[in-house]
PDB file of C-alpha atoms in Angstrom:
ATOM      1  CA  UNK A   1     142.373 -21.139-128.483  1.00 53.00           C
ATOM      2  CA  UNK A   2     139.940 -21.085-131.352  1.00 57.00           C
ATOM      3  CA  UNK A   3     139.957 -17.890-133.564  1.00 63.00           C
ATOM      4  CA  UNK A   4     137.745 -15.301-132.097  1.00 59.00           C
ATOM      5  CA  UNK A   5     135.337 -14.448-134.775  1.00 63.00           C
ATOM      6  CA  UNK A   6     133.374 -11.418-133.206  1.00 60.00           C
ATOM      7  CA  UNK A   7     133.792  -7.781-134.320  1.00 76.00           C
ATOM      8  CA  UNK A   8     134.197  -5.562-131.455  1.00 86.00           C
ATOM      9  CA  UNK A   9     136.952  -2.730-131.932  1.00 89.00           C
ATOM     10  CA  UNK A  10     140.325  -3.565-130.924  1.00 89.00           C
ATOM     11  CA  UNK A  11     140.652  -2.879-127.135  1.00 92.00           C
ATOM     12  CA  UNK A  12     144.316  -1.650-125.767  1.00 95.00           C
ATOM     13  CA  UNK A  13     145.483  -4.327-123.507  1.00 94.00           C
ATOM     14  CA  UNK A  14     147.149  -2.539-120.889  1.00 95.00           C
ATOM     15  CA  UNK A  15     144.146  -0.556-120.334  1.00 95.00           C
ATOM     16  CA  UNK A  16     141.630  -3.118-120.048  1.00 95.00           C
ATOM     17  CA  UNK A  17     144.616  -5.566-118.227  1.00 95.00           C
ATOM     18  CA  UNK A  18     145.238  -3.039-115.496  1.00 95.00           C
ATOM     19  CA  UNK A  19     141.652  -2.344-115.144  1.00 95.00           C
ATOM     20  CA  UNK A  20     140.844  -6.111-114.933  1.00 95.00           C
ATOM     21  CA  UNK A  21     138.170  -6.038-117.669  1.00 96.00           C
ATOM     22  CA  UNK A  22     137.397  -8.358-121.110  1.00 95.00           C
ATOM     23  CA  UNK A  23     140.042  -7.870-122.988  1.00 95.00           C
ATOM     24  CA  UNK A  24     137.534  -8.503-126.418  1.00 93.00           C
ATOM     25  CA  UNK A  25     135.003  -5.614-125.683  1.00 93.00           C
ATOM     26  CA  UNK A  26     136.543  -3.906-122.639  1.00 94.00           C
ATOM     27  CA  UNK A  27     133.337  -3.997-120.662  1.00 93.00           C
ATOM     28  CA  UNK A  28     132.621  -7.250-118.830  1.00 94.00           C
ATOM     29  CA  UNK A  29     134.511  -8.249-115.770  1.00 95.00           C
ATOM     30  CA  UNK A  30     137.758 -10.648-115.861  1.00 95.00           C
ATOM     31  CA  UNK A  31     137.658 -11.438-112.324  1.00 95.00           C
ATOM     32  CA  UNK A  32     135.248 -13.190-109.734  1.00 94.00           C
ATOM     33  CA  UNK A  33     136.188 -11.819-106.673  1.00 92.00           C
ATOM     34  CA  UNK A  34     140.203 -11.480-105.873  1.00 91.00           C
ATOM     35  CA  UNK A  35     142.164 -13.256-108.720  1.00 91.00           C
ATOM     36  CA  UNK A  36     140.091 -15.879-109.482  1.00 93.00           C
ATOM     37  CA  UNK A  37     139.266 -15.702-113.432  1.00 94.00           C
ATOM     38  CA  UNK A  38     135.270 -15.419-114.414  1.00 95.00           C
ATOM     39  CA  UNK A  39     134.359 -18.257-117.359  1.00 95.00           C
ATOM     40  CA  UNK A  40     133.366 -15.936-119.370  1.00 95.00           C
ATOM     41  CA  UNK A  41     132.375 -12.577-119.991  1.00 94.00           C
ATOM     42  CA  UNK A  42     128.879 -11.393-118.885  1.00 93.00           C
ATOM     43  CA  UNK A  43     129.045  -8.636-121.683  1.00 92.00           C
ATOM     44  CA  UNK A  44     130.421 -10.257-124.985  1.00 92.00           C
ATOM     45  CA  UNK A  45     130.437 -13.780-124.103  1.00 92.00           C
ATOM     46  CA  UNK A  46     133.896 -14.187-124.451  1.00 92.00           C
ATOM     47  CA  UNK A  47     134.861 -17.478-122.889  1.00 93.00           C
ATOM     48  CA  UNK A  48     138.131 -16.962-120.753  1.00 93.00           C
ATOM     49  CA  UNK A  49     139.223 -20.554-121.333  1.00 90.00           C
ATOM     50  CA  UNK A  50     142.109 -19.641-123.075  1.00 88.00           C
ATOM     51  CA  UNK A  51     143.603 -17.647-120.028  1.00 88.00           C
ATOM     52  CA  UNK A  52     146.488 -18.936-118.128  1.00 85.00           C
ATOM     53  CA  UNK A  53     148.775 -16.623-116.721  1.00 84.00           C
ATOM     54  CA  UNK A  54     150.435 -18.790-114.849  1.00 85.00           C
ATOM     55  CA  UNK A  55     153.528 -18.308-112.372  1.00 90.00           C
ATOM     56  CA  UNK A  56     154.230 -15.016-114.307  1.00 89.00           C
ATOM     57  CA  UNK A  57     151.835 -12.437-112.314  1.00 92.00           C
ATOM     58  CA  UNK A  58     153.771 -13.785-109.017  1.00 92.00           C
ATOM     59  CA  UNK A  59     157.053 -13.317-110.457  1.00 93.00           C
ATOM     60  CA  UNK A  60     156.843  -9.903-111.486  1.00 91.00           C
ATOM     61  CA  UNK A  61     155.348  -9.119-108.177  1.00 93.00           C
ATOM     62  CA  UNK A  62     158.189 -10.579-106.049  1.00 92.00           C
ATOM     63  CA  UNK A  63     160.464  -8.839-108.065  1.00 93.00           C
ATOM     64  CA  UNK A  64     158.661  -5.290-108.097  1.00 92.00           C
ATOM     65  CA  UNK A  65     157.630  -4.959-105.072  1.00 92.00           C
ATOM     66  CA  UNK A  66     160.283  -6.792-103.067  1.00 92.00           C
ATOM     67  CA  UNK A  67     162.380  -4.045-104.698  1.00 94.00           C
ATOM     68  CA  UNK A  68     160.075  -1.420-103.343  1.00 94.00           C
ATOM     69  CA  UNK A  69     159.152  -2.872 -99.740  1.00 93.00           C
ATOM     70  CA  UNK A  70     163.067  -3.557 -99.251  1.00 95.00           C
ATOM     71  CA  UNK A  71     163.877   0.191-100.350  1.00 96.00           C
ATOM     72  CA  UNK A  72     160.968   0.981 -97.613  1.00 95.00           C
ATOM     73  CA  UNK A  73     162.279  -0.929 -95.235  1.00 94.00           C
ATOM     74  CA  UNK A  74     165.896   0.610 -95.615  1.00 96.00           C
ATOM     75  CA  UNK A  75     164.336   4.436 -95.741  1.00 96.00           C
ATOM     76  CA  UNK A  76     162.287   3.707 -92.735  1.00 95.00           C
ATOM     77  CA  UNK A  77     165.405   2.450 -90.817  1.00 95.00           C
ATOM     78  CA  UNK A  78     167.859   4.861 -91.748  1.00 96.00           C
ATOM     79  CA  UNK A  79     165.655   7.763 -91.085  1.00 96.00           C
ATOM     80  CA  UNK A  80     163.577   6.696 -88.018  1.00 95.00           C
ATOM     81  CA  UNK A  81     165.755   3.903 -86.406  1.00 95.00           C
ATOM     82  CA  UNK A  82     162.743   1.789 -85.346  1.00 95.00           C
ATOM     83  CA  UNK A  83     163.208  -1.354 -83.066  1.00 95.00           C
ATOM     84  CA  UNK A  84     162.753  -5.072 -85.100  1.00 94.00           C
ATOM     85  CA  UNK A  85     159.412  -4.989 -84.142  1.00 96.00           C
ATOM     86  CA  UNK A  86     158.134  -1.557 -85.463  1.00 96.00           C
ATOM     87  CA  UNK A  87     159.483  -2.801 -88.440  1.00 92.00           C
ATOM     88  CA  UNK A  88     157.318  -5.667 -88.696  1.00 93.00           C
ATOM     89  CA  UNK A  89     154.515  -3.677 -87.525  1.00 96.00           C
ATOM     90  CA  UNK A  90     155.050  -1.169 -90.334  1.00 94.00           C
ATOM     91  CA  UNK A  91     156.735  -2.797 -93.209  1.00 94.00           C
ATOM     92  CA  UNK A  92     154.749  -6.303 -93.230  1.00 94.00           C
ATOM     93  CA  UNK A  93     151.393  -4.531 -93.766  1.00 95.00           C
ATOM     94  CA  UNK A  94     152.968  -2.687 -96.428  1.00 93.00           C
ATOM     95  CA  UNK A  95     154.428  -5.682 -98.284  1.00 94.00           C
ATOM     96  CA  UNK A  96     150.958  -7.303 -97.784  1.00 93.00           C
ATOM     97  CA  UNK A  97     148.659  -4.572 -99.460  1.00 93.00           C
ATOM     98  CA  UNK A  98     151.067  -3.675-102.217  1.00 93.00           C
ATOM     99  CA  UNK A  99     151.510  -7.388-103.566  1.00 93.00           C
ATOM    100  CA  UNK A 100     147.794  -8.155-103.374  1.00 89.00           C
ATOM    101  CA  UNK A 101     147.434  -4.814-105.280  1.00 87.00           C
ATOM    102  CA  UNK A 102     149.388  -5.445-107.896  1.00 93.00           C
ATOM    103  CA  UNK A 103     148.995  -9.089-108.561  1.00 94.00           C
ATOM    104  CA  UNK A 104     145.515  -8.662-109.836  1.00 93.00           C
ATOM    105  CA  UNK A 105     146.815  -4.981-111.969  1.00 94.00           C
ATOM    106  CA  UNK A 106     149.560  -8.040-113.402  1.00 94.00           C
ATOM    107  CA  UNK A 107     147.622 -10.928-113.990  1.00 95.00           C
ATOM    108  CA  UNK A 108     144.515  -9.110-115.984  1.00 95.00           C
ATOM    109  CA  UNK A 109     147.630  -7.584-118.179  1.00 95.00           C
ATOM    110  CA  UNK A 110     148.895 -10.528-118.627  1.00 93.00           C
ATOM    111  CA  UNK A 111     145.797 -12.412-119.276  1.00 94.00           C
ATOM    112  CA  UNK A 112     144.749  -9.325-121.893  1.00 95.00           C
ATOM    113  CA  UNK A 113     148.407  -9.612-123.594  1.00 94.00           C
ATOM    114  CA  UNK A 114     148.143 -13.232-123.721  1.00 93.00           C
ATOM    115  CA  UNK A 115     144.005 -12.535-125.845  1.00 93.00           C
ATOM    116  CA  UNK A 116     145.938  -9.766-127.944  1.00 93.00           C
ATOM    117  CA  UNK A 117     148.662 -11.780-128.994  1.00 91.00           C
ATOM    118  CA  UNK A 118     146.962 -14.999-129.327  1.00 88.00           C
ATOM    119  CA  UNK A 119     149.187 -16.647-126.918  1.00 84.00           C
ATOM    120  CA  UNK A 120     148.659 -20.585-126.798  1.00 78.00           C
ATOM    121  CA  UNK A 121     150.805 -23.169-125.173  1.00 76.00           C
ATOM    122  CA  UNK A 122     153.769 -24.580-127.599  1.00 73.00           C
ATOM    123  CA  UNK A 123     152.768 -27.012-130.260  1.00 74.00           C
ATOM    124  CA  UNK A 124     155.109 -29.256-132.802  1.00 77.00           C
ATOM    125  CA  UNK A 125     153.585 -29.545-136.348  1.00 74.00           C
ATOM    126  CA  UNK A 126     154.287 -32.688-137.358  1.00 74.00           C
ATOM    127  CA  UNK A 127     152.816 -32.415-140.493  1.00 66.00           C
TER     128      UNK A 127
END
């Protein structure tokens, strides 16, 4: 990632992350559409080359919100008895709108962490 040269006040990362926004001038957009990652920001010009979060946003949701939708589930049985399929019926949806919630709220933190920190991919200096 070359070094970012522009003077814009230092934005706090979780803030902007959560919010999906530039993590350089906390303004422009990070995303186009769902979870797919603009070029570059239509405020600053920041060029979101440099992000690559990876596998991480999906592991953090699997193992946040499995923990939640499984703690659902077991509330919702244990209080209501349902039958197997008022179970799917009510804990599938669930699962469904609080990963895709939380996997873009994840992956614009860890794309804003990953500015912040100046997080590149491992290099040997063989020099």
């Amino acid at each position: 990632m070359p070094k970012d040269e522009a003077h814009y006040p230092p934005q706090d990362a979780v803030s902007t992350g959560l919010r999906g926004h530039c993590p350089r001038c906390g303004q422009g957009r990070l995303f186009d559409g769902l979870l797919k990652v603009k070029p570059r920001c239509t405020a600053c010009g920041l060029d979101y080359g440099f992000a690559d979060a990876g596998d991480g946003p999906a592991v953090f949701v699997m193992l946040l919100v499995g923990f939640l939708v499984v703690g659902f589930a077991l509330w919702f049985e244990f209080t209501f008895h349902p039958t197997v399929w008022l179970h799917f019926l009510v804990t599938l949806p669930f699962a469904v709108i609080v990963c895709l919630g939380s996997l873009r709220a994840l992956k614009g933190l860890l794309i804003a962490l990953q500015y912040k920190h100046n997080a590149s991919e491992g290099r040997i200096d063989r020099e």
